């Protein structure tokens, strides 16, 4: 295949977005797109390029006092009759237009066109973000070549519709169990109904007042919800077990241990088993490159409510935020699209931030 990422395409973030979208790269099928990106980067004299699996990274080594990472994943969710891209007015439709090839295009465009950025930059194009974390290229490189990710600040170019979404909430799942005693439904007074017992669990969730926390100027709104309920033996049996699965999204001023403690407080008197937990990430807006980035954006940041790979950077001690042109509400939708003007605005912002003064 001839590489569609020609110099003319690389010079224009819009054309580059479209070219990247038109290289199919559903998770675990990123070889073709990684080959194209790698070939481009290896041809750029001011970059050192490295590849691990289908993750490609390139860095400047200009001896700057600060280093930043610009990161984008190369994969998409499965196609849904939305490949290749199509244009309708100011909108580019197609799988990956919003999440996140328009963002990934920024990194590739800047890597090629900016030989002397104000900071040293590590450009990071990774595989398998949309599937289980054991395949995630950022995870794999963090394990195998952590030095490739050392930096003072990272921008993850995920869709945020052109604003800064900083940090992210943590997430925890737990099973709250009620127990009882089986009996024939005809003589129910001989048993204890565990499903009725779960009523109190649901009542506590219903009356739960979720916190709103402001951290570094960013609002984080927590939530605690029942997401599944299991119980019952048979149509004529008083059930002796009921399990309510609870999902708790918590602000990054709590770590998983503090979140678990809070969960156990809320469900005091019940058996609670945590089944899954991921730490959040503080906004991390204090680093000098982060402050300068915010100045270039010129709009107030908000807290990221979902869990994203910024938490993986935070776990490595690297403050990170999300910034990309796509609308996050369109990610993974059949009608996924991105506004051309948003692509241009974001590219100008990144240029203001990174271009030499
Ligand atoms: Zn994404």
CSV table of C-alpha atoms and ligand atoms in Angstrom, one decimal:
chain,number,residue,atom,x,y,z
A,1,UNK,CA,0.0,0.0,0.0
A,2,UNK,CA,1.2,3.5,-0.8
A,3,UNK,CA,1.4,5.6,2.2
A,4,UNK,CA,-1.5,8.1,2.1
A,5,UNK,CA,0.2,10.3,4.7
A,6,UNK,CA,1.9,12.5,2.1
A,7,UNK,CA,3.7,15.8,3.0
A,8,UNK,CA,0.8,17.7,1.7
A,9,UNK,CA,-1.7,15.7,3.9
A,10,UNK,CA,0.6,16.0,6.9
A,11,UNK,CA,0.7,19.8,6.5
A,12,UNK,CA,-3.1,20.1,7.0
A,13,UNK,CA,-4.7,18.7,10.2
A,14,UNK,CA,-8.0,18.4,8.4
A,15,UNK,CA,-6.8,16.4,5.5
A,16,UNK,CA,-4.6,14.4,7.9
A,17,UNK,CA,-7.6,13.5,10.1
A,18,UNK,CA,-9.5,12.3,7.0
A,19,UNK,CA,-6.5,10.2,5.8
A,20,UNK,CA,-6.1,8.6,9.3
A,21,UNK,CA,-9.9,7.9,9.4
A,22,UNK,CA,-9.6,6.2,6.0
A,23,UNK,CA,-7.0,3.7,7.2
A,24,UNK,CA,-9.2,1.1,9.0
A,25,UNK,CA,-7.8,0.4,12.5
A,26,UNK,CA,-10.3,-1.3,14.7
A,27,UNK,CA,-8.6,-2.4,17.9
A,28,UNK,CA,-6.1,-5.2,17.3
A,29,UNK,CA,-5.9,-4.3,13.6
A,30,UNK,CA,-3.6,-1.3,13.9
A,31,UNK,CA,-0.7,-2.7,11.9
A,32,UNK,CA,-1.4,-0.8,8.7
A,33,UNK,CA,-1.9,2.6,10.4
A,34,UNK,CA,1.1,2.1,12.7
A,35,UNK,CA,3.2,1.2,9.6
A,36,UNK,CA,2.1,4.5,7.9
A,37,UNK,CA,2.8,6.6,11.0
A,38,UNK,CA,6.1,4.9,11.7
A,39,UNK,CA,7.3,5.5,8.1
A,40,UNK,CA,6.4,9.2,8.3
A,41,UNK,CA,8.1,9.7,11.6
A,42,UNK,CA,11.3,7.8,10.6
A,43,UNK,CA,11.7,10.2,7.8
A,44,UNK,CA,11.7,13.3,10.0
A,45,UNK,CA,15.3,14.3,10.8
A,46,UNK,CA,14.5,16.1,14.1
A,47,UNK,CA,12.9,13.0,15.7
A,48,UNK,CA,14.1,9.8,17.2
A,49,UNK,CA,11.5,7.1,16.5
A,50,UNK,CA,10.8,3.8,18.2
A,51,UNK,CA,8.1,1.2,17.9
A,52,UNK,CA,6.7,-1.4,20.3
A,53,UNK,CA,4.0,-3.7,18.8
A,54,UNK,CA,1.7,-1.3,17.0
A,55,UNK,CA,2.6,1.6,19.2
A,56,UNK,CA,4.8,4.3,17.6
A,57,UNK,CA,6.6,7.0,19.5
A,58,UNK,CA,8.9,9.8,18.4
A,59,UNK,CA,10.8,12.4,20.4
A,60,UNK,CA,12.7,15.6,20.0
A,61,UNK,CA,15.9,15.9,22.0
A,62,UNK,CA,16.6,19.7,22.0
A,63,UNK,CA,17.8,19.9,25.5
A,64,UNK,CA,14.8,21.9,26.7
A,65,UNK,CA,14.2,22.0,30.5
A,66,UNK,CA,10.7,20.6,30.2
A,67,UNK,CA,9.3,17.7,28.2
A,68,UNK,CA,5.6,17.2,27.3
A,69,UNK,CA,3.8,14.2,25.8
A,70,UNK,CA,1.2,14.5,23.1
A,71,UNK,CA,-0.7,11.2,23.0
A,72,UNK,CA,-3.4,9.7,20.8
A,73,UNK,CA,-4.6,6.2,20.3
A,74,UNK,CA,-4.6,4.7,16.8
A,75,UNK,CA,-7.5,2.3,17.2
A,76,UNK,CA,-11.2,2.7,16.9
A,77,UNK,CA,-14.3,0.8,18.1
A,78,UNK,CA,-15.8,-1.6,15.4
A,79,UNK,CA,-17.1,-0.1,12.2
A,80,UNK,CA,-20.8,0.6,12.0
A,81,UNK,CA,-21.5,1.4,8.3
A,82,UNK,CA,-19.4,4.5,8.9
A,83,UNK,CA,-16.3,3.8,6.9
A,84,UNK,CA,-14.7,5.4,5.0
A,85,UNK,CA,-15.2,9.0,5.9
A,86,UNK,CA,-17.7,11.3,4.2
A,87,UNK,CA,-18.0,15.1,4.2
A,88,UNK,CA,-21.3,17.0,4.8
A,89,UNK,CA,-20.7,20.7,4.9
A,90,UNK,CA,-18.4,21.6,7.9
A,91,UNK,CA,-18.7,18.0,9.2
A,92,UNK,CA,-16.5,15.0,8.6
A,93,UNK,CA,-18.3,11.7,9.4
A,94,UNK,CA,-16.8,8.4,10.0
A,95,UNK,CA,-15.5,5.9,12.6
A,96,UNK,CA,-12.8,7.6,14.6
A,97,UNK,CA,-13.4,11.1,13.4
A,98,UNK,CA,-14.2,12.3,17.0
A,99,UNK,CA,-12.6,9.4,19.0
A,100,UNK,CA,-9.9,10.2,18.2
A,101,UNK,CA,-8.2,10.5,14.9
A,102,UNK,CA,-8.8,14.3,14.8
A,103,UNK,CA,-6.8,14.5,18.0
A,104,UNK,CA,-4.2,12.0,16.9
A,105,UNK,CA,-3.8,14.0,13.7
A,106,UNK,CA,-2.7,17.0,15.8
A,107,UNK,CA,0.2,15.1,17.3
A,108,UNK,CA,1.3,13.8,13.9
A,109,UNK,CA,0.9,17.1,12.2
A,110,UNK,CA,3.0,18.9,14.9
A,111,UNK,CA,5.6,16.1,15.0
A,112,UNK,CA,6.3,16.7,11.3
A,113,UNK,CA,5.9,20.5,11.0
A,114,UNK,CA,7.5,21.8,14.2
A,115,UNK,CA,11.2,21.1,14.3
A,116,UNK,CA,11.9,23.4,17.3
A,117,UNK,CA,9.0,23.3,19.8
A,118,UNK,CA,9.3,25.3,23.0
A,119,UNK,CA,9.5,22.1,25.1
A,120,UNK,CA,11.0,18.8,24.1
A,121,UNK,CA,8.0,16.7,22.9
A,122,UNK,CA,7.3,13.0,22.9
A,123,UNK,CA,4.7,12.1,20.3
A,124,UNK,CA,2.9,9.0,21.3
A,125,UNK,CA,0.7,7.0,19.0
A,126,UNK,CA,-0.7,3.9,20.7
A,127,UNK,CA,-2.7,0.8,20.0
A,128,UNK,CA,-5.7,-0.8,21.7
A,129,UNK,CA,-7.1,1.9,23.9
A,130,UNK,CA,-10.7,0.8,23.2
A,131,UNK,CA,-10.3,-2.7,24.6
A,132,UNK,CA,-9.1,-4.4,27.7
A,133,UNK,CA,-6.2,-2.8,29.4
A,134,UNK,CA,-3.8,-5.7,28.9
A,135,UNK,CA,-3.6,-4.8,25.2
A,136,UNK,CA,-3.4,-1.0,25.8
A,137,UNK,CA,-0.2,0.3,24.1
A,138,UNK,CA,0.3,3.0,26.8
A,139,UNK,CA,0.3,0.3,29.5
A,140,UNK,CA,2.6,-1.9,27.5
A,141,UNK,CA,5.1,0.8,26.9
A,142,UNK,CA,4.9,2.0,30.5
A,143,UNK,CA,6.0,-1.5,31.5
A,144,UNK,CA,8.6,-2.2,28.8
A,145,UNK,CA,10.1,1.3,28.1
A,146,UNK,CA,9.0,3.6,30.9
A,147,UNK,CA,11.8,6.1,29.9
A,148,UNK,CA,9.8,6.8,26.8
A,149,UNK,CA,7.0,8.3,28.8
A,150,UNK,CA,9.0,10.4,31.2
A,151,UNK,CA,7.8,14.0,31.0
A,152,UNK,CA,6.6,17.0,33.0
A,153,UNK,CA,3.2,17.1,31.5
A,154,UNK,CA,1.0,15.2,29.0
A,155,UNK,CA,-1.9,16.1,26.8
A,156,UNK,CA,-4.1,13.3,25.8
A,157,UNK,CA,-5.9,14.3,22.6
A,158,UNK,CA,-9.2,12.6,23.3
A,159,UNK,CA,-12.4,14.3,22.3
A,160,UNK,CA,-13.4,17.2,24.6
A,161,UNK,CA,-15.0,19.6,22.0
A,162,UNK,CA,-12.1,22.0,22.3
A,163,UNK,CA,-12.1,22.6,26.0
A,164,UNK,CA,-9.7,21.3,28.6
A,165,UNK,CA,-11.0,18.4,30.7
A,166,UNK,CA,-8.6,17.9,33.5
A,167,UNK,CA,-8.0,14.9,35.7
A,168,UNK,CA,-10.6,12.2,36.0
A,169,UNK,CA,-12.9,10.6,38.4
A,170,UNK,CA,-12.1,7.2,40.0
A,171,UNK,CA,-14.4,4.3,39.6
A,172,UNK,CA,-15.3,1.4,41.9
A,173,UNK,CA,-17.7,-1.5,41.8
A,174,UNK,CA,-18.9,-3.4,44.8
A,175,UNK,CA,-21.4,-6.1,45.6
A,176,UNK,CA,-23.6,-5.3,48.6
A,177,UNK,CA,-25.1,-8.6,49.9
A,178,UNK,CA,-28.2,-9.2,52.0
A,179,UNK,CA,-28.9,-12.7,53.4
A,180,UNK,CA,-32.0,-14.4,54.8
A,181,UNK,CA,-33.4,-17.8,55.2
A,182,UNK,CA,-35.3,-19.9,52.6
A,183,UNK,CA,-38.8,-21.0,53.3
A,184,UNK,CA,-41.8,-22.1,51.2
A,185,UNK,CA,-43.7,-19.0,50.0
A,186,UNK,CA,-46.9,-20.5,51.5
A,187,UNK,CA,-45.3,-20.4,54.9
A,188,UNK,CA,-43.2,-17.3,54.4
A,189,UNK,CA,-43.1,-16.4,58.1
A,190,UNK,CA,-40.7,-19.3,58.6
A,191,UNK,CA,-38.1,-17.6,56.4
A,192,UNK,CA,-36.3,-14.2,56.1
A,193,UNK,CA,-36.6,-12.5,52.7
A,194,UNK,CA,-33.2,-11.3,51.5
A,195,UNK,CA,-34.7,-9.3,48.6
A,196,UNK,CA,-36.8,-7.4,51.0
A,197,UNK,CA,-33.7,-6.8,53.0
A,198,UNK,CA,-32.1,-5.2,49.9
A,199,UNK,CA,-34.8,-2.5,50.1
A,200,UNK,CA,-32.7,-0.8,52.8
A,201,UNK,CA,-29.7,-0.9,50.4
A,202,UNK,CA,-31.7,0.7,47.7
A,203,UNK,CA,-33.2,3.3,50.1
A,204,UNK,CA,-29.7,4.4,51.1
A,205,UNK,CA,-28.8,4.8,47.4
A,206,UNK,CA,-32.0,6.7,46.7
A,207,UNK,CA,-31.4,9.2,49.5
A,208,UNK,CA,-27.6,9.4,49.0
A,209,UNK,CA,-26.4,12.9,48.5
A,210,UNK,CA,-23.4,12.8,46.1
A,211,UNK,CA,-20.6,15.2,46.7
A,212,UNK,CA,-19.6,18.0,44.4
A,213,UNK,CA,-15.9,18.7,44.8
A,214,UNK,CA,-13.9,21.5,43.3
A,215,UNK,CA,-10.2,20.7,42.8
A,216,UNK,CA,-7.8,23.2,41.2
A,217,UNK,CA,-10.9,25.0,39.9
A,218,UNK,CA,-12.4,21.9,38.3
A,219,UNK,CA,-15.8,20.6,39.4
A,220,UNK,CA,-16.2,16.9,40.0
A,221,UNK,CA,-19.7,15.5,40.6
A,222,UNK,CA,-19.7,12.1,42.2
A,223,UNK,CA,-22.3,9.5,41.8
A,224,UNK,CA,-23.3,6.2,43.5
A,225,UNK,CA,-25.7,3.9,41.8
A,226,UNK,CA,-27.1,0.4,41.8
A,227,UNK,CA,-26.3,-1.0,38.3
A,228,UNK,CA,-27.5,-4.6,38.7
A,229,UNK,CA,-29.4,-6.7,41.2
A,230,UNK,CA,-29.5,-10.5,41.6
A,231,UNK,CA,-31.6,-12.6,43.8
A,232,UNK,CA,-34.3,-15.2,43.9
A,233,UNK,CA,-34.5,-19.0,44.0
A,234,UNK,CA,-37.8,-20.0,42.5
A,235,UNK,CA,-41.3,-18.7,42.2
A,236,UNK,CA,-42.4,-20.4,45.4
A,237,UNK,CA,-39.3,-19.9,47.6
A,238,UNK,CA,-38.5,-17.0,50.0
A,239,UNK,CA,-35.0,-16.0,48.8
A,240,UNK,CA,-32.1,-16.2,51.1
A,241,UNK,CA,-29.6,-14.1,49.1
A,242,UNK,CA,-29.7,-10.8,47.2
A,243,UNK,CA,-26.8,-9.0,45.7
A,244,UNK,CA,-26.9,-5.4,44.7
A,245,UNK,CA,-24.0,-4.3,42.4
A,246,UNK,CA,-23.1,-0.7,43.1
A,247,UNK,CA,-21.0,1.6,40.9
A,248,UNK,CA,-19.3,4.5,42.6
A,249,UNK,CA,-17.7,7.4,40.7
A,250,UNK,CA,-15.6,9.4,43.0
A,251,UNK,CA,-13.7,12.7,42.8
A,252,UNK,CA,-9.9,12.4,42.6
A,253,UNK,CA,-9.4,13.9,46.1
A,254,UNK,CA,-10.2,10.3,47.2
A,255,UNK,CA,-8.0,7.4,46.5
A,256,UNK,CA,-9.4,3.9,46.1
A,257,UNK,CA,-8.8,3.1,49.8
A,258,UNK,CA,-10.7,6.3,50.9
A,259,UNK,CA,-13.5,5.5,48.3
A,260,UNK,CA,-13.8,2.0,49.7
A,261,UNK,CA,-14.0,3.3,53.3
A,262,UNK,CA,-16.8,5.7,52.3
A,263,UNK,CA,-18.7,2.9,50.5
A,264,UNK,CA,-18.5,0.8,53.6
A,265,UNK,CA,-19.8,3.7,55.7
A,266,UNK,CA,-22.7,4.1,53.4
A,267,UNK,CA,-23.6,0.4,53.6
A,268,UNK,CA,-22.7,-0.1,57.3
A,269,UNK,CA,-24.4,-3.2,58.6
A,270,UNK,CA,-24.2,-4.9,55.2
A,271,UNK,CA,-21.7,-7.2,53.7
A,272,UNK,CA,-19.7,-5.2,51.1
A,273,UNK,CA,-17.2,-6.8,48.6
A,274,UNK,CA,-15.2,-4.5,46.2
A,275,UNK,CA,-14.9,-6.2,42.8
A,276,UNK,CA,-13.1,-3.5,40.8
A,277,UNK,CA,-11.4,-0.2,41.4
A,278,UNK,CA,-9.5,2.3,39.4
A,279,UNK,CA,-7.9,5.5,40.9
A,280,UNK,CA,-8.8,8.9,39.5
A,281,UNK,CA,-6.4,11.6,38.7
A,282,UNK,CA,-6.0,15.1,40.1
A,283,UNK,CA,-6.3,17.8,37.4
A,284,UNK,CA,-2.5,18.5,37.6
A,285,UNK,CA,-2.7,22.1,36.3
A,286,UNK,CA,0.2,23.4,38.4
A,287,UNK,CA,3.1,22.3,36.1
A,288,UNK,CA,4.5,25.2,34.1
A,289,UNK,CA,3.6,23.7,30.7
A,290,UNK,CA,0.1,23.0,31.9
A,291,UNK,CA,-0.4,26.7,32.9
A,292,UNK,CA,0.9,27.8,29.6
A,293,UNK,CA,-1.3,25.4,27.8
A,294,UNK,CA,-4.4,26.7,29.7
A,295,UNK,CA,-3.4,30.3,28.7
A,296,UNK,CA,-3.2,29.2,25.1
A,297,UNK,CA,-6.6,27.6,25.3
A,298,UNK,CA,-8.0,30.7,27.0
A,299,UNK,CA,-11.1,29.0,28.6
A,300,UNK,CA,-11.6,27.5,32.0
A,301,UNK,CA,-10.9,23.8,32.4
A,302,UNK,CA,-13.6,21.4,33.7
A,303,UNK,CA,-13.2,18.1,35.5
A,304,UNK,CA,-13.3,14.9,33.4
A,305,UNK,CA,-16.1,12.8,34.6
A,306,UNK,CA,-15.3,9.5,32.9
A,307,UNK,CA,-12.2,7.4,33.4
A,308,UNK,CA,-9.5,8.0,30.8
A,309,UNK,CA,-5.9,7.2,30.2
A,310,UNK,CA,-4.9,10.5,32.0
A,311,UNK,CA,-5.1,8.3,35.1
A,312,UNK,CA,-2.4,6.1,33.6
A,313,UNK,CA,-0.2,9.1,33.2
A,314,UNK,CA,-1.1,10.3,36.7
A,315,UNK,CA,-0.1,6.9,38.1
A,316,UNK,CA,3.3,7.5,36.5
A,317,UNK,CA,3.5,10.8,38.3
A,318,UNK,CA,2.9,12.8,35.1
A,319,UNK,CA,0.1,15.5,35.3
A,320,UNK,CA,-2.2,15.0,32.2
A,321,UNK,CA,-5.3,16.5,30.7
A,322,UNK,CA,-7.6,15.8,27.8
A,323,UNK,CA,-8.0,18.2,24.9
A,324,UNK,CA,-9.3,17.3,21.5
A,325,UNK,CA,-11.7,18.7,18.8
A,326,UNK,CA,-14.3,15.9,18.8
A,327,UNK,CA,-17.5,15.9,20.7
A,328,UNK,CA,-17.2,13.2,23.4
A,329,UNK,CA,-20.9,12.5,23.2
A,330,UNK,CA,-20.5,11.3,19.6
A,331,UNK,CA,-17.7,8.9,20.4
A,332,UNK,CA,-18.6,5.3,19.6
A,333,UNK,CA,-21.8,6.4,17.7
A,334,UNK,CA,-22.7,5.4,14.2
A,335,UNK,CA,-23.1,9.1,13.4
A,336,UNK,CA,-19.7,10.0,14.8
A,337,UNK,CA,-18.4,13.2,13.3
A,338,UNK,CA,-16.1,16.1,13.9
A,339,UNK,CA,-16.4,19.8,12.9
A,340,UNK,CA,-13.8,21.0,10.6
A,341,UNK,CA,-13.7,24.4,12.3
A,342,UNK,CA,-13.1,22.7,15.7
A,343,UNK,CA,-10.1,20.8,14.2
A,344,UNK,CA,-8.7,24.1,12.9
A,345,UNK,CA,-9.2,25.9,16.2
A,346,UNK,CA,-7.6,23.2,18.3
A,347,UNK,CA,-4.6,23.0,15.9
A,348,UNK,CA,-4.1,26.8,16.3
A,349,UNK,CA,-4.2,26.5,20.1
A,350,UNK,CA,-1.6,23.8,20.1
A,351,UNK,CA,0.5,25.8,17.7
A,352,UNK,CA,0.3,28.9,20.0
A,353,UNK,CA,1.4,26.8,22.9
A,354,UNK,CA,4.2,24.8,21.3
A,355,UNK,CA,5.6,27.0,18.6
A,356,UNK,CA,8.8,28.9,19.4
A,357,UNK,CA,8.1,32.5,20.7
B,1,LIG,ZN1,-10.7,7.5,22.6
